[in-house]
Amino acid sequence: MAEQKNVQEQDINQLIKVRHDKLKELQEGGRDPFQITKYDVTHHSAEIKDNYGTLEGQTVSVAGRMMSKRVMGKASFCNVQDLKGSIQIYVARDSIGEDAYKDFKKYDVGDVIGVKGEAFTTKTGEISVHAAEVTLLSKSLNVLPEKFHGLTNTDIRYRQRYVDLIMNQDVKDTFIKRSKVISSIRRFLDEQGFMEVETPMLVANAGGAAARPFDTHFNALDEDLHLRISLELYLKRLIVGGLERVYEIGRVFRNEGLDTRHNPEFTLMELYQAYTDYHGMMDLTENLYRYVAKEVTGSEILTYGEHTMDLSKPFERITMVDAVKKYANVDFSEIHTTEEAKKLADEHHLEYEDHHKKGDILNLFFEEYVEDHLIQPTFVMDHPIEISPLTKKKPDNPEYVERFEFFMNGWEMANAYSELNDPIDQRERFAAQEELFAAGEEEANHTDEDFLNALSHGMPPTGGIGYGIDRMVMMMTNSPAIRDVLLFPTMKSLPNEKG
């Protein structure tokens, strides 16, 4: 096997040398393709095929990567792949000229070419372009993967996304859909009167979520800073300032592990709306998900793996206590102390920390017994206060807060609150978080004095929510892992990549 691999590497190295020699010959002949600065493209491949009835016999110009070539004496065929798909090109010596045809025969699979000619149909009925001119726009000096096997090694696919996009049309389609997801979100929110804003990525206090931040140092100010883990606290400052409906779509950074649903940098959207509560956020989320699904997939029925999820029906709404009672057969409304909760956890072999309280134990039961059952769109409401330091208490039951998490396919897709706007209560919550941090909880929030100062100026009743955009894209594209919807996912550096 090793010997075969060495032979393959030698063959590839020889092919690469031949390509370099071809480039040198072109450059010495004054025909360096890298000197070309533009090419006028009139149509993409799919546009020619979709509008062939009006384009037949018309002159078109296409450009893209040559993915195959068949030379047959005085005439040849090649296939050009562009953003929208691919189209066959018929290249005849008598049409482009003898010298140009000699040049074309030396072009390699992977070269980027421009073709000008007439749209026509071959004898076999394939819509094609009869070339009148072929222009080499960029010389490919590397060799593409063997066409019948494509690029299947997932590690190489993620590291060399550019090759993955060339070889796998479904990958390209996924990222086109990702763009559509984000643009449709923006359209929906713009129509709802929301204003898109941008907030800092480098922050002195990385708050708004339970996560460990990445740390850095700002030399100019000789100050330690963090990459943000959330968008929340700055967006709430804007609500205080009178911007009643704001949202941001941006990268956040959490110094955590990697798995099929987690990447240390990921795309989060948070929005905040004054004068509404978490029920308003539920209504908005239902409408948003239906809108995006219809825009991107054409349907309100989503298929992910073995599951089918129906967004057309009203989303289920259930409290966390009722969900645990339903799926774990444990009723936390009958549990009144932390000691009782821990005893219950011991009986169910659930591990917990010494500092955990009753609400933390309830959440452990939820994660262990409930999440996997939440396949259809479901709002799980009314979380314990211990795990919700930025959320309003329920007036009739202050052990719980006005919060929900949105689940589909057993995944958390969004997290929302009736936002805490009492600066005195918020200071007490921060103090409790500081105690947790001192006890060893690295993901606890720290007191943010400027945020407290903002709240002291008065923040109106507000509903807020955060959406995991990457998971939404996974769901809309039936992608098995978060790395499949991130163009450049985080990877361990190879030895030759380290500085």
XYZ file of C-alpha atoms in Angstrom:
499
model
C 0.000 0.000 0.000
C 2.820 2.412 0.916
C 4.590 1.579 -2.344
C 1.411 2.249 -4.323
C 0.999 5.586 -2.524
C 4.584 6.563 -3.389
C 3.973 5.725 -7.043
C 0.807 7.841 -7.028
C 2.672 10.752 -5.466
C 5.424 10.464 -8.069
C 2.824 10.422 -10.859
C 1.111 13.510 -9.426
C 4.428 15.318 -9.031
C 5.216 14.580 -12.677
C 1.813 15.900 -13.777
C 2.362 19.066 -11.741
C 5.787 19.539 -13.385
C 4.188 19.213 -16.831
C 1.660 21.911 -15.908
C 4.399 24.238 -14.722
C 6.250 23.652 -17.999
C 3.096 24.526 -19.954
C 2.711 27.749 -17.987
C 6.358 28.661 -18.623
C 5.863 28.080 -22.345
C 2.806 30.328 -22.368
C 4.611 33.054 -20.459
C 7.654 32.913 -22.729
C 5.302 33.195 -25.714
C 3.675 36.337 -24.275
C 0.396 34.573 -23.436
C 0.529 34.494 -19.655
C -3.048 33.717 -18.509
C -2.383 35.434 -15.180
C -2.034 38.751 -17.027
C -5.717 38.643 -18.055
C -7.712 40.946 -15.779
C -11.331 40.378 -16.824
C -13.702 38.376 -18.977
C -17.203 39.423 -20.006
C -19.599 36.675 -18.928
C -23.099 37.012 -20.401
C -24.688 33.830 -19.052
C -24.230 31.056 -16.521
C -24.682 27.426 -17.542
C -28.095 26.997 -15.917
C -29.408 30.180 -17.531
C -28.566 28.859 -20.987
C -30.305 25.567 -20.281
C -33.328 27.151 -18.609
C -33.804 29.716 -21.389
C -32.683 27.668 -24.352
C -35.874 28.359 -26.254
C -34.894 32.008 -26.653
C -31.103 31.537 -26.659
C -30.817 28.856 -29.347
C -28.496 30.158 -32.057
C -27.612 33.221 -29.997
C -24.058 34.156 -29.009
C -23.281 33.605 -25.356
C -20.169 33.903 -23.191
C -19.558 31.544 -20.280
C -16.601 31.087 -17.969
C -15.639 28.470 -15.443
C -13.440 25.498 -14.626
C -12.861 22.810 -17.241
C -13.849 19.558 -15.505
C -13.396 17.133 -18.406
C -12.018 17.103 -21.948
C -12.300 14.707 -24.895
C -10.028 15.422 -27.882
C -11.175 13.759 -31.106
C -8.988 14.885 -34.007
C -10.352 18.104 -35.461
C -13.095 18.503 -32.881
C -13.256 18.158 -29.111
C -15.713 18.356 -26.233
C -15.142 19.736 -22.774
C -17.299 20.482 -19.776
C -17.217 23.870 -18.052
C -18.436 24.207 -14.467
C -19.543 27.569 -13.092
C -21.514 28.798 -10.083
C -24.864 27.559 -11.389
C -23.839 24.134 -12.737
C -22.053 22.938 -15.852
C -22.432 22.955 -19.630
C -20.859 21.081 -22.509
C -18.600 22.970 -24.929
C -18.019 21.852 -28.521
C -14.609 23.024 -29.768
C -13.854 22.566 -33.487
C -10.569 23.475 -35.186
C -12.367 25.074 -38.107
C -14.383 27.301 -35.773
C -11.663 28.669 -33.493
C -8.646 28.433 -35.819
C -5.729 26.009 -36.079
C -3.381 27.770 -33.628
C -6.096 28.289 -31.030
C -7.087 24.641 -31.348
C -3.489 23.533 -30.745
C -3.485 25.656 -27.605
C -6.813 24.228 -26.454
C -5.527 20.663 -26.777
C -2.794 21.531 -24.252
C -5.260 22.841 -21.660
C -5.669 20.697 -18.559
C -8.665 19.624 -16.505
C -8.904 22.240 -13.762
C -7.952 25.182 -15.966
C -10.303 28.163 -15.873
C -11.458 29.128 -19.364
C -13.811 31.563 -21.041
C -15.876 30.460 -24.020
C -17.756 32.593 -26.545
C -20.023 30.890 -29.059
C -23.545 29.910 -30.086
C -25.986 27.955 -27.969
C -27.009 24.768 -29.797
C -28.118 21.176 -29.249
C -25.928 18.221 -30.150
C -27.163 15.158 -32.047
C -27.676 13.436 -28.700
C -29.909 16.287 -27.546
C -27.507 17.929 -25.073
C -27.663 21.712 -24.830
C -24.137 22.982 -25.503
C -22.070 25.939 -26.672
C -20.381 25.809 -30.076
C -17.164 27.679 -29.343
C -15.984 30.492 -31.583
C -13.356 31.616 -29.067
C -11.713 29.848 -26.118
C -9.600 31.894 -23.698
C -7.369 30.483 -20.970
C -8.095 32.673 -17.930
C -6.136 30.834 -15.224
C -3.752 27.887 -15.299
C -4.390 25.174 -12.717
C -0.986 24.017 -11.495
C -2.380 21.393 -9.139
C -4.214 18.203 -10.078
C -7.851 17.743 -9.082
C -8.950 14.510 -7.365
C -9.817 11.638 -9.674
C -13.248 12.477 -11.057
C -15.026 9.173 -10.443
C -14.139 9.047 -6.759
C -14.214 12.760 -6.077
C -13.040 14.192 -2.797
C -14.327 11.906 -0.047
C -11.741 12.257 2.740
C -13.597 14.468 5.208
C -10.440 15.866 6.807
C -9.128 17.025 3.424
C -12.574 18.295 2.441
C -12.734 20.582 5.483
C -9.103 21.722 5.203
C -9.283 22.331 1.441
C -12.827 23.607 1.090
C -11.929 25.192 -2.243
C -11.314 21.715 -3.728
C -14.421 20.368 -1.983
C -16.524 23.066 -3.659
C -15.015 22.258 -7.051
C -15.587 18.508 -6.816
C -18.888 18.245 -4.931
C -21.877 20.125 -6.308
C -23.989 19.242 -3.263
C -21.462 21.033 -1.049
C -21.739 24.136 -3.198
C -25.541 23.888 -2.995
C -25.351 23.698 0.821
C -23.454 26.963 1.055
C -25.703 28.657 -1.473
C -28.606 27.644 0.789
C -26.736 28.950 3.834
C -26.568 32.354 2.173
C -30.288 32.127 1.408
C -31.058 31.273 5.053
C -29.308 34.403 6.283
C -30.730 36.689 3.604
C -34.276 35.402 4.251
C -33.828 36.006 8.011
C -32.823 39.577 7.239
C -35.828 40.081 4.953
C -38.210 38.724 7.568
C -36.829 40.892 10.372
C -36.596 43.987 8.195
C -40.277 43.557 7.366
C -40.987 43.320 11.111
C -39.319 46.683 11.717
C -36.056 45.372 13.195
C -32.810 47.269 12.783
C -29.558 45.384 12.117
C -26.623 46.579 14.214
C -23.035 45.603 14.996
C -21.489 45.325 18.450
C -17.886 44.718 19.638
C -16.141 41.376 19.246
C -13.271 42.350 21.559
C -14.684 42.977 25.027
C -13.392 43.559 28.530
C -16.156 41.413 30.050
C -17.341 38.400 28.050
C -20.859 37.968 29.415
C -24.328 36.986 28.303
C -23.809 33.212 28.264
C -22.368 30.348 30.285
C -19.140 29.696 28.386
C -15.388 30.048 28.711
C -13.986 32.822 26.482
C -10.837 33.072 24.399
C -8.406 35.573 25.916
C -6.111 38.004 24.154
C -3.991 41.065 24.912
C -4.337 44.496 23.323
C -0.812 45.874 23.114
C -1.734 49.506 22.427
C -3.667 49.817 25.692
C -1.705 47.111 27.538
C -5.024 45.530 28.459
C -6.328 41.970 28.538
C -9.473 41.448 26.458
C -11.732 38.561 25.459
C -13.486 37.482 22.299
C -17.221 37.767 22.848
C -19.229 34.680 23.793
C -22.597 36.351 23.245
C -24.227 39.426 21.709
C -26.665 40.017 24.540
C -25.390 42.722 26.850
C -24.498 45.263 24.153
C -27.799 44.766 22.319
C -29.703 45.379 25.569
C -27.777 48.631 25.972
C -29.294 49.678 22.643
C -32.792 48.882 23.896
C -32.054 51.198 26.841
C -31.006 53.814 24.293
C -34.392 53.669 22.566
C -33.697 51.413 19.584
C -36.830 49.349 20.129
C -36.135 46.416 17.777
C -32.524 45.389 17.121
C -30.734 42.297 15.903
C -27.238 41.188 15.035
C -25.949 38.217 13.050
C -22.321 37.597 13.874
C -19.566 35.286 15.010
C -19.141 34.476 18.702
C -16.296 32.489 20.240
C -16.410 29.887 23.000
C -13.309 28.078 24.226
C -14.951 24.673 24.245
C -14.757 21.312 22.519
C -15.483 20.182 18.972
C -18.233 17.781 17.953
C -20.910 17.392 15.289
C -22.898 20.342 16.678
C -20.190 22.540 18.211
C -17.411 24.674 16.742
C -15.459 27.172 18.868
C -16.448 30.007 16.552
C -19.986 29.944 15.265
C -22.690 32.228 13.933
C -25.246 33.514 16.403
C -28.210 35.786 15.833
C -29.690 37.657 18.755
C -32.648 40.009 18.614
C -34.350 42.167 21.205
C -37.780 43.749 21.042
C -39.040 46.315 23.510
C -42.533 46.068 25.012
C -42.966 42.327 24.531
C -42.094 39.161 26.486
C -41.066 35.562 25.890
C -44.508 34.725 24.505
C -43.892 37.349 21.824
C -40.560 35.672 21.080
C -42.338 32.322 20.646
C -44.736 33.812 18.103
C -41.870 35.484 16.254
C -39.845 32.238 16.195
C -42.724 30.196 14.766
C -43.258 32.723 12.007
C -39.532 33.129 11.311
C -38.853 29.403 10.987
C -41.821 28.877 8.684
C -40.761 31.828 6.520
C -37.134 30.696 6.224
C -38.053 27.060 5.523
C -40.462 28.101 2.753
C -37.926 30.526 1.240
C -34.986 28.103 1.323
C -36.566 24.672 0.814
C -39.938 25.557 -0.681
C -41.778 23.678 2.064
C -42.775 23.908 5.721
C -41.959 20.208 6.098
C -38.293 19.545 6.903
C -36.553 16.184 6.665
C -33.431 15.647 8.714
C -31.949 12.175 8.724
C -34.715 9.784 9.745
C -36.970 12.511 11.151
C -39.600 14.662 9.460
C -40.571 17.889 11.192
C -43.773 19.755 10.425
C -43.430 23.524 10.828
C -46.930 24.201 9.515
C -48.588 23.102 12.767
C -48.568 25.194 15.966
C -45.355 24.484 17.866
C -45.811 22.601 21.154
C -45.363 24.642 24.341
C -44.493 22.821 27.573
C -42.861 23.846 30.852
C -39.566 22.245 31.865
C -41.219 20.797 34.977
C -44.010 19.215 32.908
C -41.516 17.915 30.330
C -39.470 16.179 33.029
C -42.671 14.792 34.541
C -43.767 13.525 31.112
C -40.531 11.830 30.047
C -38.743 11.039 33.347
C -41.831 10.451 35.489
C -40.382 12.822 38.106
C -42.508 15.739 39.377
C -40.305 18.632 40.509
C -43.358 20.573 41.656
C -43.304 18.124 44.582
C -39.576 18.688 45.225
C -39.047 21.603 47.629
C -35.394 21.546 48.684
C -31.967 21.080 47.151
C -31.402 18.081 49.433
C -34.499 16.362 48.047
C -33.373 17.106 44.484
C -29.885 15.695 45.062
C -31.328 12.576 46.659
C -33.487 12.120 43.564
C -30.433 12.595 41.325
C -28.553 9.946 43.317
C -31.417 7.513 42.825
C -31.276 8.116 39.063
C -27.446 7.979 38.941
C -27.151 11.578 37.714
C -23.843 13.283 38.472
C -23.915 16.823 39.863
C -21.567 19.368 41.460
C -21.542 20.260 45.158
C -22.686 23.813 44.412
C -25.673 22.685 42.337
C -29.092 23.624 43.654
C -32.585 22.308 43.034
C -32.923 24.157 39.724
C -29.604 22.827 38.453
C -30.748 19.278 39.250
C -34.008 19.841 37.378
C -31.987 20.909 34.346
C -29.839 17.767 34.621
C -33.000 15.639 34.536
C -34.198 17.581 31.518
C -30.954 17.062 29.616
C -30.801 13.365 30.459
C -34.424 12.329 29.936
C -36.176 14.894 27.757
C -34.065 16.501 25.024
C -33.834 13.472 22.728
C -37.643 13.198 22.622
C -38.178 16.753 21.320
C -38.226 15.999 17.601
C -41.155 18.179 16.496
C -40.820 21.956 17.035
C -41.224 22.506 20.774
C -40.875 25.444 23.176
C -39.696 24.308 26.609
C -40.657 27.092 29.016
C -40.137 28.351 32.550
C -36.598 27.395 33.504
C -35.282 27.415 37.081
C -33.736 30.695 38.177
C -30.395 29.038 39.023
C -29.545 28.542 35.348
C -31.004 31.845 34.092
C -29.081 34.823 35.516
C -30.368 37.385 32.980
C -34.079 36.503 32.964
C -37.202 37.906 34.656
C -38.722 35.847 37.440
C -42.231 34.526 37.002
C -44.360 36.823 39.200
C -46.431 33.926 40.533
C -43.489 31.545 41.069
C -40.129 33.308 41.599
C -38.166 30.024 41.659
C -38.658 29.978 37.884
C -38.136 32.513 35.118
C -39.843 33.564 31.893
C -37.488 31.730 29.578
C -37.833 29.162 26.831
C -35.567 27.025 24.711
C -36.699 26.036 21.243
C -36.049 22.412 20.274
C -36.224 20.456 17.018
C -34.732 17.069 16.182
C -33.700 16.771 19.834
C -31.471 19.859 19.474
C -31.640 23.235 21.156
C -32.170 25.712 18.312
C -32.845 28.949 20.209
C -32.901 30.401 23.716
C -35.185 33.276 24.764
C -36.169 35.366 27.779
C -38.422 37.985 29.112
C -35.353 40.085 29.815
C -34.447 41.058 33.354
C -34.624 44.851 33.514
C -34.412 45.366 37.288
C -30.844 46.638 37.959
C -31.008 45.728 41.662
C -32.095 42.150 40.941
C -29.516 41.944 38.159
C -26.709 42.984 40.535
C -27.771 40.239 42.944
C -27.747 37.697 40.119
C -24.257 38.804 39.076
C -23.110 38.460 42.700
C -24.412 34.883 42.738
C -22.514 34.207 39.520
C -19.318 35.610 41.050
C -19.734 33.183 43.955
C -20.049 30.311 41.493
C -16.905 31.440 39.694
C -15.033 31.603 43.000
C -16.229 28.058 43.703
C -14.642 26.842 40.474
C -17.401 27.345 37.876
C -15.310 28.681 34.951
C -18.366 29.427 32.796
C -20.078 31.740 35.312
C -20.813 35.358 34.355
C -18.896 38.283 35.841
C -20.409 41.543 37.052
C -20.684 44.078 34.225
C -20.831 47.504 35.864
C -21.496 49.425 32.672
C -24.401 47.126 31.825
C -25.804 47.666 35.314
C -25.394 51.404 34.786
C -27.351 51.105 31.540
C -30.161 49.199 33.276
C -30.235 51.886 35.975
C -31.300 54.369 33.289
C -34.386 52.227 32.690
C -34.887 49.431 30.154
C -38.468 48.827 29.002
C -40.035 45.364 29.253
C -38.204 43.426 26.537
C -38.229 40.046 24.866
C -34.936 38.671 23.582
C -33.774 35.531 21.799
C -30.626 33.944 20.426
C -30.626 31.583 17.432
C -27.872 29.174 16.417
C -27.621 29.967 12.721
C -25.330 27.036 11.938
C -27.776 24.529 13.406
C -30.605 26.178 11.500
C -28.612 25.745 8.283
C -27.885 22.107 9.187
C -31.610 21.534 9.557
C -32.493 23.309 6.302
C -29.853 21.396 4.311
C -30.003 17.981 6.037
C -26.286 18.270 6.871
C -24.977 15.735 9.421
C -22.310 17.903 11.081
C -21.724 21.579 11.821
C -18.477 21.395 9.831
C -20.577 20.675 6.748
C -22.200 24.132 6.977
C -19.087 26.124 7.949
C -16.959 27.034 4.961
C -13.788 26.905 7.038
C -14.394 24.962 10.261
C -11.833 24.948 13.063
C -9.220 22.234 12.518
C -6.071 21.240 14.357
C -3.150 22.832 12.534
C -0.874 20.637 10.472
C 2.880 20.875 11.188
C 3.541 22.931 8.045
C 0.765 25.406 8.962
C 2.170 26.457 12.337
C 3.932 29.774 12.475
